[in-house]
GROMACS .gro file of C-alpha atoms in nm:
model
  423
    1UNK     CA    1  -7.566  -9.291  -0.107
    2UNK     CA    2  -7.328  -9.489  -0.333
    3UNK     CA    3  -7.100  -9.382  -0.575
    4UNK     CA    4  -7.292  -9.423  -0.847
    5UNK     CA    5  -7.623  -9.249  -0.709
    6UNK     CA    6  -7.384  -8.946  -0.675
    7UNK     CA    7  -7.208  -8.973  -0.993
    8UNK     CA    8  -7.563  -8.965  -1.154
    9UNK     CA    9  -7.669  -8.651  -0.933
   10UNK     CA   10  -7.321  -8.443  -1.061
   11UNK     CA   11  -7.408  -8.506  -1.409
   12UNK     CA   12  -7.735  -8.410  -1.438
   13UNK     CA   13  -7.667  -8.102  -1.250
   14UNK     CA   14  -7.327  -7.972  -1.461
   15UNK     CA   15  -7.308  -7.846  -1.830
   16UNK     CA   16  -7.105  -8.103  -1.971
   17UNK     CA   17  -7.328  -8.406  -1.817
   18UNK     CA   18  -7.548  -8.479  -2.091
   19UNK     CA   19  -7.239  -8.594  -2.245
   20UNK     CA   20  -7.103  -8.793  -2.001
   21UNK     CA   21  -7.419  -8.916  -1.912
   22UNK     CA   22  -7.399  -8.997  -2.241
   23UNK     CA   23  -7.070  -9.253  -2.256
   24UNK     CA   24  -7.156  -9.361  -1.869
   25UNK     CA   25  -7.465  -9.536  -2.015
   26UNK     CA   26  -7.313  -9.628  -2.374
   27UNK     CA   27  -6.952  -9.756  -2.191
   28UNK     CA   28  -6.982  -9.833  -1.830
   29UNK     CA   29  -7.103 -10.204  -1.864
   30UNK     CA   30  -6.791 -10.222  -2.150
   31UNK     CA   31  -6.547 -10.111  -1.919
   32UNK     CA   32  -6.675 -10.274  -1.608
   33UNK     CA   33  -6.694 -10.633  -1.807
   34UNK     CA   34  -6.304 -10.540  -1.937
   35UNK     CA   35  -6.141 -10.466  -1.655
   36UNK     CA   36  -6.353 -10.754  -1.400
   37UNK     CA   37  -6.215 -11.026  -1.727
   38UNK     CA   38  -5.847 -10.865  -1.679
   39UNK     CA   39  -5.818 -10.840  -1.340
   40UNK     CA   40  -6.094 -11.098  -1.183
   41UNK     CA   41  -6.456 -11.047  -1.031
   42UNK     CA   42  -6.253 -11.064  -0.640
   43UNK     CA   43  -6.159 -10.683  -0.731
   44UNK     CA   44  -6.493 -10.567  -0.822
   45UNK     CA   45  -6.483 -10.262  -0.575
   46UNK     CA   46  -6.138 -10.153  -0.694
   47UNK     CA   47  -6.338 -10.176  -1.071
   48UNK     CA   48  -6.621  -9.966  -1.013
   49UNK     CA   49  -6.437  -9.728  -0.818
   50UNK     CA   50  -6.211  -9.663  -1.070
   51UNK     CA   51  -6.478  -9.663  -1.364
   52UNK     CA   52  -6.638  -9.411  -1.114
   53UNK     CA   53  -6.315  -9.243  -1.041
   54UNK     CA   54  -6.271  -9.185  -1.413
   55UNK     CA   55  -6.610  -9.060  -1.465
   56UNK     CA   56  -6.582  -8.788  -1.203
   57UNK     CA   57  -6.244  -8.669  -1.382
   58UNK     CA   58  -6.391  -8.623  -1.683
   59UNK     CA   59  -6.650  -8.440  -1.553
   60UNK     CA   60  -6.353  -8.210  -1.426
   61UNK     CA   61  -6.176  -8.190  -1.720
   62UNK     CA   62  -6.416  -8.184  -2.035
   63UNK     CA   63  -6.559  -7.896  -1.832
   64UNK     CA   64  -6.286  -7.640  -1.938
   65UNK     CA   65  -6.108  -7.890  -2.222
   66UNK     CA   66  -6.203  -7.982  -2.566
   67UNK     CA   67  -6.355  -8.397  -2.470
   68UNK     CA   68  -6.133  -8.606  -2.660
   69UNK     CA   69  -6.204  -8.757  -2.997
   70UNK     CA   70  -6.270  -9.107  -2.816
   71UNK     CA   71  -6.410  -9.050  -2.494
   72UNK     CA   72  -6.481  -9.429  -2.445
   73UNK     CA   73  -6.136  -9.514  -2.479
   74UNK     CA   74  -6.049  -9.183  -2.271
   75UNK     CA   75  -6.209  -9.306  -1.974
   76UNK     CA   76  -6.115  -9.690  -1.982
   77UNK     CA   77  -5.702  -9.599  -1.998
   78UNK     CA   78  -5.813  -9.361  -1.677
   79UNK     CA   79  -6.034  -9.619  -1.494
   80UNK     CA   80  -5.747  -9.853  -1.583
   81UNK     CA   81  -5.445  -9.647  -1.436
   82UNK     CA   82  -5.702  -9.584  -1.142
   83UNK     CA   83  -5.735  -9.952  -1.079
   84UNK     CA   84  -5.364 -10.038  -1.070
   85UNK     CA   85  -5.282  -9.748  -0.831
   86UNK     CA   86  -5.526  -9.869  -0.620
   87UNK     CA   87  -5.420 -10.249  -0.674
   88UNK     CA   88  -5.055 -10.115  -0.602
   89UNK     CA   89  -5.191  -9.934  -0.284
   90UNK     CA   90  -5.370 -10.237  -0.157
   91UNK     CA   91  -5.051 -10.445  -0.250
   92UNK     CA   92  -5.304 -10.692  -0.425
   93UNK     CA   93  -5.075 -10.729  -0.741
   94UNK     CA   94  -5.280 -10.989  -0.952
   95UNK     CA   95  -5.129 -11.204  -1.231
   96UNK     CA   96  -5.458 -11.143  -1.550
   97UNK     CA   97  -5.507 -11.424  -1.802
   98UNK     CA   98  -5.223 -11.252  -2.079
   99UNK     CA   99  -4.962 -11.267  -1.795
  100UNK     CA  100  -4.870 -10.991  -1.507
  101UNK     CA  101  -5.036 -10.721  -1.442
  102UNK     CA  102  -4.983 -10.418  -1.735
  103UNK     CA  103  -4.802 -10.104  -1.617
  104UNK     CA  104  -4.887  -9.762  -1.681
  105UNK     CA  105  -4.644  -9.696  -1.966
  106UNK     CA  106  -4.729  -9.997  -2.158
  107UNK     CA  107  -5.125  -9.907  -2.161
  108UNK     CA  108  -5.106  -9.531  -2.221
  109UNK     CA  109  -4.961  -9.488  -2.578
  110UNK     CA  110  -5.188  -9.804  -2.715
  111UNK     CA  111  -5.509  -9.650  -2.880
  112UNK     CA  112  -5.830  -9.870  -2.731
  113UNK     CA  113  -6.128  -9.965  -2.940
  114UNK     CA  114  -6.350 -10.153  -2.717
  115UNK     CA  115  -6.561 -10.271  -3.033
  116UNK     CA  116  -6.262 -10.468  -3.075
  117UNK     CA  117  -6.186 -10.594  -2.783
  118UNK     CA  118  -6.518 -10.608  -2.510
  119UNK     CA  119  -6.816 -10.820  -2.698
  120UNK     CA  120  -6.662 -11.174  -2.535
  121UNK     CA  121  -6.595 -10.984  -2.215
  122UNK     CA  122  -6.947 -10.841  -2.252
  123UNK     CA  123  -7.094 -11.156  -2.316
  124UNK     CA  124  -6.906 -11.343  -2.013
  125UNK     CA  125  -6.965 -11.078  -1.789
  126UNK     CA  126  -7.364 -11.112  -1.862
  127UNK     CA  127  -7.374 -11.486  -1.816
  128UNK     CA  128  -7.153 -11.474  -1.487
  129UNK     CA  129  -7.410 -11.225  -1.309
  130UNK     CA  130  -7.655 -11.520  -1.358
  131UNK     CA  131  -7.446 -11.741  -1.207
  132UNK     CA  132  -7.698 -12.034  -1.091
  133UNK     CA  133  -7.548 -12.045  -0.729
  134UNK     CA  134  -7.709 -11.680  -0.680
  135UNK     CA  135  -8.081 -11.590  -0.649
  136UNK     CA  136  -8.287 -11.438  -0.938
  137UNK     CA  137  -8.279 -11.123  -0.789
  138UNK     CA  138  -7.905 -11.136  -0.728
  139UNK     CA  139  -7.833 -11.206  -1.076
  140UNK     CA  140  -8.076 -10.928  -1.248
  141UNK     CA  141  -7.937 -10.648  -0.968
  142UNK     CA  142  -7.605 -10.779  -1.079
  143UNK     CA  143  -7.630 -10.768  -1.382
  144UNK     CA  144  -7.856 -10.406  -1.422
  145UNK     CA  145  -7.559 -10.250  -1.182
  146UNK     CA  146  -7.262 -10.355  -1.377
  147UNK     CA  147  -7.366 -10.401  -1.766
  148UNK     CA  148  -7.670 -10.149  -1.764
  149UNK     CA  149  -7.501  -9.858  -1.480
  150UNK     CA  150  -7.835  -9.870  -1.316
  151UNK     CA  151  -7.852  -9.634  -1.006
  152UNK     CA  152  -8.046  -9.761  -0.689
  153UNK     CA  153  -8.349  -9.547  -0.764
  154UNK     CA  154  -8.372  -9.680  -1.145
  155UNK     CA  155  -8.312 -10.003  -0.999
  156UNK     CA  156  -8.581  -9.955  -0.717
  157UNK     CA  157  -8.895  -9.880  -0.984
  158UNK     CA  158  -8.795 -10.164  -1.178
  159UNK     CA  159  -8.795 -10.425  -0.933
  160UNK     CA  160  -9.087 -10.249  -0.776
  161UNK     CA  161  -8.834 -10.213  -0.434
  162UNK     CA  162  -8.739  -9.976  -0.183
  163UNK     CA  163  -8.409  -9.785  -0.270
  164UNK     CA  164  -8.245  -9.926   0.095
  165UNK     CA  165  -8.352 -10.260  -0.029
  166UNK     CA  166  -8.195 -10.253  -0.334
  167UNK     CA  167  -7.842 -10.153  -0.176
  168UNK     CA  168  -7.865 -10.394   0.070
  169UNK     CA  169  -7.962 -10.646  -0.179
  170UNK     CA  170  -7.645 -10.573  -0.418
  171UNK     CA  171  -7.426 -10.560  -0.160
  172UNK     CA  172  -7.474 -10.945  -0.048
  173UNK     CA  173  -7.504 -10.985  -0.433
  174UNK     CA  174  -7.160 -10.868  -0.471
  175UNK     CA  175  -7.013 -11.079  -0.177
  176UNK     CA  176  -7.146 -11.376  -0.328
  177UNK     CA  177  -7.058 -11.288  -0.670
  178UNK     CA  178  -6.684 -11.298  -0.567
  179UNK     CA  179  -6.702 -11.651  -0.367
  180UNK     CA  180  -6.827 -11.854  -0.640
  181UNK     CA  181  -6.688 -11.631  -1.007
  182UNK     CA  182  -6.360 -11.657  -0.921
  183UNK     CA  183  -6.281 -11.585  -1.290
  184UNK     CA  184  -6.522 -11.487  -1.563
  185UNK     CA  185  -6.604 -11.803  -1.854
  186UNK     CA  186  -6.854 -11.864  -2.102
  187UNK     CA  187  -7.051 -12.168  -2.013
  188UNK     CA  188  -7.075 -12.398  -2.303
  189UNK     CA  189  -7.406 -12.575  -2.416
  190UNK     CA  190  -7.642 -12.611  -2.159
  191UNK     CA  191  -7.500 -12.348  -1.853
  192UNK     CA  192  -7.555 -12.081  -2.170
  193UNK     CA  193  -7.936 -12.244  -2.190
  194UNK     CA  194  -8.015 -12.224  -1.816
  195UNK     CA  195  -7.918 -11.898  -1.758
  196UNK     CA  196  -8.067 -11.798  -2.083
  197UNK     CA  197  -8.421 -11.698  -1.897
  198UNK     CA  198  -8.278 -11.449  -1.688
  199UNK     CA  199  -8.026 -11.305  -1.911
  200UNK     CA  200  -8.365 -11.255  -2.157
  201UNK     CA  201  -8.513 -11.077  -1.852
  202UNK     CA  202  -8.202 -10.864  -1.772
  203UNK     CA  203  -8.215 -10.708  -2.111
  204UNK     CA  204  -8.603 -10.653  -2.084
  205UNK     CA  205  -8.581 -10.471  -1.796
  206UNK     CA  206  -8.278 -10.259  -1.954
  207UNK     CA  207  -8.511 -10.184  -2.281
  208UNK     CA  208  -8.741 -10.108  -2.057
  209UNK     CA  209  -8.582  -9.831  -1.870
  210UNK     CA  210  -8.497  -9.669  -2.183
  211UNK     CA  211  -8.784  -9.678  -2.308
  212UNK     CA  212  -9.008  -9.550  -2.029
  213UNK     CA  213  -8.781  -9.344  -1.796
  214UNK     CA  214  -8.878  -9.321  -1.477
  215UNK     CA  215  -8.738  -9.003  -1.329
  216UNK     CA  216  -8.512  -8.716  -1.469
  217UNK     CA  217  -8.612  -8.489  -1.783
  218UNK     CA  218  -8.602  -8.728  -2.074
  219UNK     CA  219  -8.890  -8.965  -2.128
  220UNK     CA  220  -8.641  -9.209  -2.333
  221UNK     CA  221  -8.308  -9.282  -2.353
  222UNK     CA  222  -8.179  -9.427  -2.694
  223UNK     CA  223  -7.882  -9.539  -2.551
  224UNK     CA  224  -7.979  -9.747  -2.297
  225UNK     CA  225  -8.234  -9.922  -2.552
  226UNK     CA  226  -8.012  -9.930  -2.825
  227UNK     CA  227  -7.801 -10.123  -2.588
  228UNK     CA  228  -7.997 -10.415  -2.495
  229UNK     CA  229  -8.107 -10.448  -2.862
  230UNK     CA  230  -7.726 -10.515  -2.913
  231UNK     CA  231  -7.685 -10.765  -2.598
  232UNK     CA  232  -7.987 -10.951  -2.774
  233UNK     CA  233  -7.844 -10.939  -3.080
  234UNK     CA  234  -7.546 -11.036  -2.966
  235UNK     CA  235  -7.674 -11.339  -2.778
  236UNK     CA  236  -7.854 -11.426  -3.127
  237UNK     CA  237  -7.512 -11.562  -3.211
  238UNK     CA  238  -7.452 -11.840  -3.003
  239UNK     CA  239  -7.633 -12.174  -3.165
  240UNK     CA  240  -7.731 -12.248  -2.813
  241UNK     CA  241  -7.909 -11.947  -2.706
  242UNK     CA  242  -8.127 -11.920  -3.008
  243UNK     CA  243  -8.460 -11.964  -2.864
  244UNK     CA  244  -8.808 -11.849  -2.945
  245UNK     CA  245  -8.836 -11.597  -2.662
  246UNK     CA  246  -8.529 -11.476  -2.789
  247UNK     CA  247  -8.724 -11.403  -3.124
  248UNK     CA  248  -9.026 -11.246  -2.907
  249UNK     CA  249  -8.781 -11.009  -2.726
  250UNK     CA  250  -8.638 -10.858  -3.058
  251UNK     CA  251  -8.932 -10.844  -3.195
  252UNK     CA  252  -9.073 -10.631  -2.944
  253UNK     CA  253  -8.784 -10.411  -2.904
  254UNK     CA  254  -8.780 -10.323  -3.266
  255UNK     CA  255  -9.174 -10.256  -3.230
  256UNK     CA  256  -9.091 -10.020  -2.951
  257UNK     CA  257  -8.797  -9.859  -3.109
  258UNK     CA  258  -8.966  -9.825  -3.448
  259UNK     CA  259  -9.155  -9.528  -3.347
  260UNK     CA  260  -8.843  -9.365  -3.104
  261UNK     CA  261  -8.920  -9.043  -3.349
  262UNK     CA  262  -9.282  -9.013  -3.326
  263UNK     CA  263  -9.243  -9.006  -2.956
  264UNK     CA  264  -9.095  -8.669  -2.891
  265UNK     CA  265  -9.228  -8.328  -3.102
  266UNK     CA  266  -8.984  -8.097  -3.268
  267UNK     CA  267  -8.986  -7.882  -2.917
  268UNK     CA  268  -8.886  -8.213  -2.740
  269UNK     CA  269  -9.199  -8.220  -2.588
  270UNK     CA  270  -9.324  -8.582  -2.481
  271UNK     CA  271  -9.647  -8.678  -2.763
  272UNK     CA  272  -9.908  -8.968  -2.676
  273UNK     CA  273  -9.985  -9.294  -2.853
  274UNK     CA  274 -10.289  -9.093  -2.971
  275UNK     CA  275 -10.158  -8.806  -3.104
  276UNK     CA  276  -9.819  -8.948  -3.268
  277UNK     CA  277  -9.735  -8.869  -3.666
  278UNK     CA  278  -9.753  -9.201  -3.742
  279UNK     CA  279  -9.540  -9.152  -4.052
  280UNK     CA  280  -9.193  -9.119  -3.889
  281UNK     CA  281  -9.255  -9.499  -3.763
  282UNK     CA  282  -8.992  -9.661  -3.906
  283UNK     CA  283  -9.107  -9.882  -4.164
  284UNK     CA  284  -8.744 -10.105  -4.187
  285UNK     CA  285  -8.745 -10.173  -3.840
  286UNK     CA  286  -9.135 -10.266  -3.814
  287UNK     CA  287  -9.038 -10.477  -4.072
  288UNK     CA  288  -8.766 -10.667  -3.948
  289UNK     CA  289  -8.929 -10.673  -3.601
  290UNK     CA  290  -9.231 -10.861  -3.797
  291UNK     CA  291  -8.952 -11.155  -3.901
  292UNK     CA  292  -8.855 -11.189  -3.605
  293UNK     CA  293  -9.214 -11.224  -3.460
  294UNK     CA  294  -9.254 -11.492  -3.672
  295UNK     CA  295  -8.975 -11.642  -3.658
  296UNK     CA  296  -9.046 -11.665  -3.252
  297UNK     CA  297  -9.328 -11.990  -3.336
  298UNK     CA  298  -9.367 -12.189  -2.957
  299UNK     CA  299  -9.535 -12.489  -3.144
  300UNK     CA  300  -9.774 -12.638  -2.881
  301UNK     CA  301  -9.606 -12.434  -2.632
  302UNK     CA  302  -9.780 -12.097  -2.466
  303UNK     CA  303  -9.638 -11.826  -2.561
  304UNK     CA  304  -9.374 -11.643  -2.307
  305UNK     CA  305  -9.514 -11.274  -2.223
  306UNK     CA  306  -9.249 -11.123  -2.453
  307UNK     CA  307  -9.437 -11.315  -2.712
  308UNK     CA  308  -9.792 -11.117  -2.596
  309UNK     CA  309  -9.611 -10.771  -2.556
  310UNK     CA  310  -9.421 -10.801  -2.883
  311UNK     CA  311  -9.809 -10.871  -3.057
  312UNK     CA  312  -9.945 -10.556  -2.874
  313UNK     CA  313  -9.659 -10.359  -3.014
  314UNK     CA  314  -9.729 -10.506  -3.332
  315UNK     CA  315 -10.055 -10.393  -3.341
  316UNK     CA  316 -10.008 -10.030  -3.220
  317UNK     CA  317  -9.701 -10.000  -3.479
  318UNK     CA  318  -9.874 -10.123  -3.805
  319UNK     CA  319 -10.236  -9.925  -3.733
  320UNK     CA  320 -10.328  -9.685  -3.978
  321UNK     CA  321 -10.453  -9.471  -3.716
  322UNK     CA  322 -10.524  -9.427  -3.314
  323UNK     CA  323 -10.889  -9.495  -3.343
  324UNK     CA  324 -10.865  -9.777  -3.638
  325UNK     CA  325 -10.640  -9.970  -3.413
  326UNK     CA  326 -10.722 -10.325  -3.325
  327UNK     CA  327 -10.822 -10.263  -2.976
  328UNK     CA  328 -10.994 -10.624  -2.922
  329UNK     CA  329 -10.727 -10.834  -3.062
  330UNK     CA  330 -10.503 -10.609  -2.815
  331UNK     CA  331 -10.719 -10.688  -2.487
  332UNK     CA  332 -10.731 -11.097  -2.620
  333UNK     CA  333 -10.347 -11.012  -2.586
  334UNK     CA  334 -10.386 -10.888  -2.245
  335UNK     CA  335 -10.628 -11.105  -2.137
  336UNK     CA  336 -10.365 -11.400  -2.246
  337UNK     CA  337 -10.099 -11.259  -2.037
  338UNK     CA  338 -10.266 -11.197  -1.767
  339UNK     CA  339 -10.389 -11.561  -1.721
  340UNK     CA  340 -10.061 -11.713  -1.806
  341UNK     CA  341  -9.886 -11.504  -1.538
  342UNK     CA  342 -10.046 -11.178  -1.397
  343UNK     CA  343  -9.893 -10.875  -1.351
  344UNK     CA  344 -10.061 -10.571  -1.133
  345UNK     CA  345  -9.902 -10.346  -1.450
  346UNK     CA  346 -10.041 -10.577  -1.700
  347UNK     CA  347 -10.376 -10.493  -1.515
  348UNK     CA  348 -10.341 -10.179  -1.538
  349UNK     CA  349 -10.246 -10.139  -1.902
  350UNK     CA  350 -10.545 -10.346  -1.965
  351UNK     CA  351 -10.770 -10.108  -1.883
  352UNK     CA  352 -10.695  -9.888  -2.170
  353UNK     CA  353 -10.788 -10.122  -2.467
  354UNK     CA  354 -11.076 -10.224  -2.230
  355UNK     CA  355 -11.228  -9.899  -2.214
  356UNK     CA  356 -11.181  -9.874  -2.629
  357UNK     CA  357 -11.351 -10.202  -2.668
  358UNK     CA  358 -11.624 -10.136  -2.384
  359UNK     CA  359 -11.622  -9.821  -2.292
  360UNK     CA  360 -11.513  -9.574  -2.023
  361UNK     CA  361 -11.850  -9.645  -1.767
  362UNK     CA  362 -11.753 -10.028  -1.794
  363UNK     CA  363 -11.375  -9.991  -1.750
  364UNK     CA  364 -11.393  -9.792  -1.434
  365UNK     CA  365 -11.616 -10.018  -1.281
  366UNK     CA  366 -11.298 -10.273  -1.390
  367UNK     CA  367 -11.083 -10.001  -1.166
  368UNK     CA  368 -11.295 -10.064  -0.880
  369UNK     CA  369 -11.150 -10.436  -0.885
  370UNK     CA  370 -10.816 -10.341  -0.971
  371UNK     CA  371 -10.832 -10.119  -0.642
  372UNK     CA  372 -10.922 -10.400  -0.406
  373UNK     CA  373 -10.682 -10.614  -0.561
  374UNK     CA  374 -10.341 -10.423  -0.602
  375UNK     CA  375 -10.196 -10.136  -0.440
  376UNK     CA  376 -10.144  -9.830  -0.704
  377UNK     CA  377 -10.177  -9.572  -0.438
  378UNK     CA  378  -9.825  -9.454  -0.556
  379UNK     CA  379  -9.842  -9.504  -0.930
  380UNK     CA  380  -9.909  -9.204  -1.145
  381UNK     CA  381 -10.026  -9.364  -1.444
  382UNK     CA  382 -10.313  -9.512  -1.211
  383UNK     CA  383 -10.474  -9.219  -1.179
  384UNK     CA  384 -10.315  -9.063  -1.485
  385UNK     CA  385 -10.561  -9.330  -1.684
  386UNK     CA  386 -10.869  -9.319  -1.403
  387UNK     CA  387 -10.890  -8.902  -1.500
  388UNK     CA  388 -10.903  -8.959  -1.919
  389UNK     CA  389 -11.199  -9.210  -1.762
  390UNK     CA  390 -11.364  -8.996  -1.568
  391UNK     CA  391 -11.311  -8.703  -1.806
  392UNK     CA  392 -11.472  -8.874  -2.069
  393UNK     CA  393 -11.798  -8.976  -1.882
  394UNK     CA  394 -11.806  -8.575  -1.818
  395UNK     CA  395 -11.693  -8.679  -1.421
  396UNK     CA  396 -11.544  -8.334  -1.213
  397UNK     CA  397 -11.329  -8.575  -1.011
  398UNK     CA  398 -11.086  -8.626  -1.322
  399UNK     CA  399 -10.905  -8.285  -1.232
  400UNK     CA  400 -10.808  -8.387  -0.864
  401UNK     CA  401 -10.729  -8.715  -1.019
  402UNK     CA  402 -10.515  -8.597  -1.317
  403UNK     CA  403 -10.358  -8.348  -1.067
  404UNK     CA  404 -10.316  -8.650  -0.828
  405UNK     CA  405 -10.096  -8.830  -1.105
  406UNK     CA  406  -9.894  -8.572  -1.207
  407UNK     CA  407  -9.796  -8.482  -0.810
  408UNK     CA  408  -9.683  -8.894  -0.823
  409UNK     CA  409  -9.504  -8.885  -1.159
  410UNK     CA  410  -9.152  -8.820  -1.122
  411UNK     CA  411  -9.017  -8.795  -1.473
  412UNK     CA  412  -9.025  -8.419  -1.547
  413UNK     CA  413  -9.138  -8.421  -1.958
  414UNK     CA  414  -9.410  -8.651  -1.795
  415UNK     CA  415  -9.558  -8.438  -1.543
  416UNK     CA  416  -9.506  -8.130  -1.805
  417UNK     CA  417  -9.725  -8.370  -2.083
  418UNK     CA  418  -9.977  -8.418  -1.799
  419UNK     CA  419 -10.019  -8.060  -1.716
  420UNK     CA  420 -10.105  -7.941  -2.017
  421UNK     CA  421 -10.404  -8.182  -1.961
  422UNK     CA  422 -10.551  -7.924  -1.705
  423UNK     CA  423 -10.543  -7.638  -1.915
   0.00000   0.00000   0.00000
């Protein structure tokens, strides 16, 4: 298990965690993109280990102390005092870009606001995980491990990987990383555009995860999707990553996050598309998610899938209500998407306007394909989906099935929203 599997386990299973949970997915990509820009990507071990170092003390500490006032800036002076003891250890003395390496006393009584200081780190550090002389899959574990603090198992379910894979996978990634990003630079004009695809998909995946947590006992984390709304955002900057997927991605973030509040109920209880109060969707956000839609025009160009999953979410975010949704438009959507470049998921989220527009008889006959086609034997929403089928056709095999679903869903509010199903 690596460090940061076990850091991940510790938290969730003291009191103080949820806070430091908290600033490890808010701050960890910050102070892993400082300190690799100070000190060089050829001490990235000594960096994470120290980040994790730091982490583990303030577990320690904020369990019997007050947490300080800035806990960010708390943990980067530790992580950073951890890093030079270990530098001075390893007798790797480095010379940074300002000039030699800082010494204890001259970082401690400085006040750090990594606001301030981390967004061109941030930005460099993003660009140099999708370095082109590493594979697509180096670059998005890269860049998932060290800006998002992805653990192997979150990284697993999103690359649809085995957890052994993944470590095995980061660890050449890493290897590599050093031998060709010696030192960590903004390409200019087109190295920004070419890695612009896979930076885009980076910050997907991150939303993503936020948004649909895969394991643990939160269905969404704010933080992690707050973040890669900022990285977008932030990327929105530079003339030469303005693009229309760009637009598309925004767009369907601020879709997704517009109705954050309707997703939980006031016990904290996990609440279904169907059943959502569809007046705490926030209106603003809808709003500017809608400019940015159409601001995300491909011309004669198809559109990317962010474009087709950003018009879903449109759809599902302006409807009056569950049933007077737009259901067809929806499965045109999917339909789209799935001929421009299919997705087994895609499939399977198909189903569900499918059924609306055709009903339940006609949609599980559409499962029947889907089973010959893709493996979903260890996907809970597979058979979380096939039971609402096969419950409303008046079916008695939707109980095994639901009960089937809920024994493969790992994320605890989840399973709990599934139970309640059977009763």
């Amino acid at each position: 298990m690596l460090a940061s599997d076990f850091i991940f386990l510790y938290m969730r299973s003291t009191e103080n965690g949820v806070l430091v949970e908290h600033v490890f997915r808010h701050e960890y990509g910050k102070m892993v993109s400082y300190l690799v820009n100070k000190f060089g990507p050829s001490h990235l071990e000594s960096i994470e280990d120290a980040v994790q170092e730091a982490l583990i003390k303030a577990m320690q500490v904020w369990g019997y102390k007050e947490p300080p006032k800035n806990p960010a800036a708390w943990l980067l002076r530790v992580a950073h005092n951890q890093l030079i003891d270990r530098l001075r250890r390893d007798k790797k003395m480095v010379q940074s870009g300002d000039g030699p390496l800082l010494e204890k006393s001259e970082f401690e009584p400085k006040e750090i606001h990594l606001d301030d200081t981390i967004n061109d780190s941030q930005l460099k550090m993003i660009f140099a995980c999708c370095h082109p002389s590493l594979s697509t899959e180096h670059q998005i574990i890269l860049s998932l491990k060290l800006i998002g603090g992805f653990g192997n198992v979150e990284l697993a379910k999103a690359l649809l990987k085995k957890e052994a894979a993944v470590a095995k996978s980061y660890t050449r990634a890493k290897k590599k990383f050093k031998e060709k990003v010696p030192w960590l630079q903004v390409p200019v004009e087109m190295g920004l555009q070419s890695r612009l695809f896979v930076v885009l998909r980076v910050i997907y995946l991150l939303f993503t995860e936020g948004y649909s947590v895969t394991a643990g006992s939160q269905v969404l984390k704010r933080d992690i999707c707050y973040e890669a709304m900022r990285l977008a955002l932030l990327l929105k900057k530079n003339s030469y990553c303005q693009h229309p997927n760009l637009e598309a991605l925004i767009a369907l973030m601020c879709f997704h996050a517009a109705r954050f509040d309707a997703r939980l109920d006031t016990q904290g209880e996990m609440v279904d598309l169907e059943h959502q109060d569809r007046s705490k969707y926030n209106r603003e956000l809808i709003g500017i998610g809608i400019r940015h839609l159409e601001n995300a025009g491909t011309e004669d160009k198809l559109p990317s899938n962010y474009h087709l999953e950003a018009a879903v979410s449109y759809y599902h975010s302006t409807a009056k209500t569950f049933a007077g949704t737009d259901w067809g438009s929806i499965l045109k959507l999917y339909d789209l998407q799935l001929k421009t470049q299919y997705s087994p998921m895609a499939a399977l989220n198909r189903i569900v306007p499918f059924s609306k527009v055709h009903g339940a008889e006609r949609a599980l006959t559409e499962f029947k394909v889907l089973e010959k086609t893709s493996d979903y034997g260890s996907i809970g929403l597979f058979y979380a989906i096939k039971a609402e089928l096969l419950k409303e056709i008046g079916d008695r095999q939707w109980r095994p099935t639901l009960e089937k679903a809920i024994d493969l869903t790992e994320n605890q509010l989840a399973k709990r929203h599934l139970k309640k199903k059977l009763i």
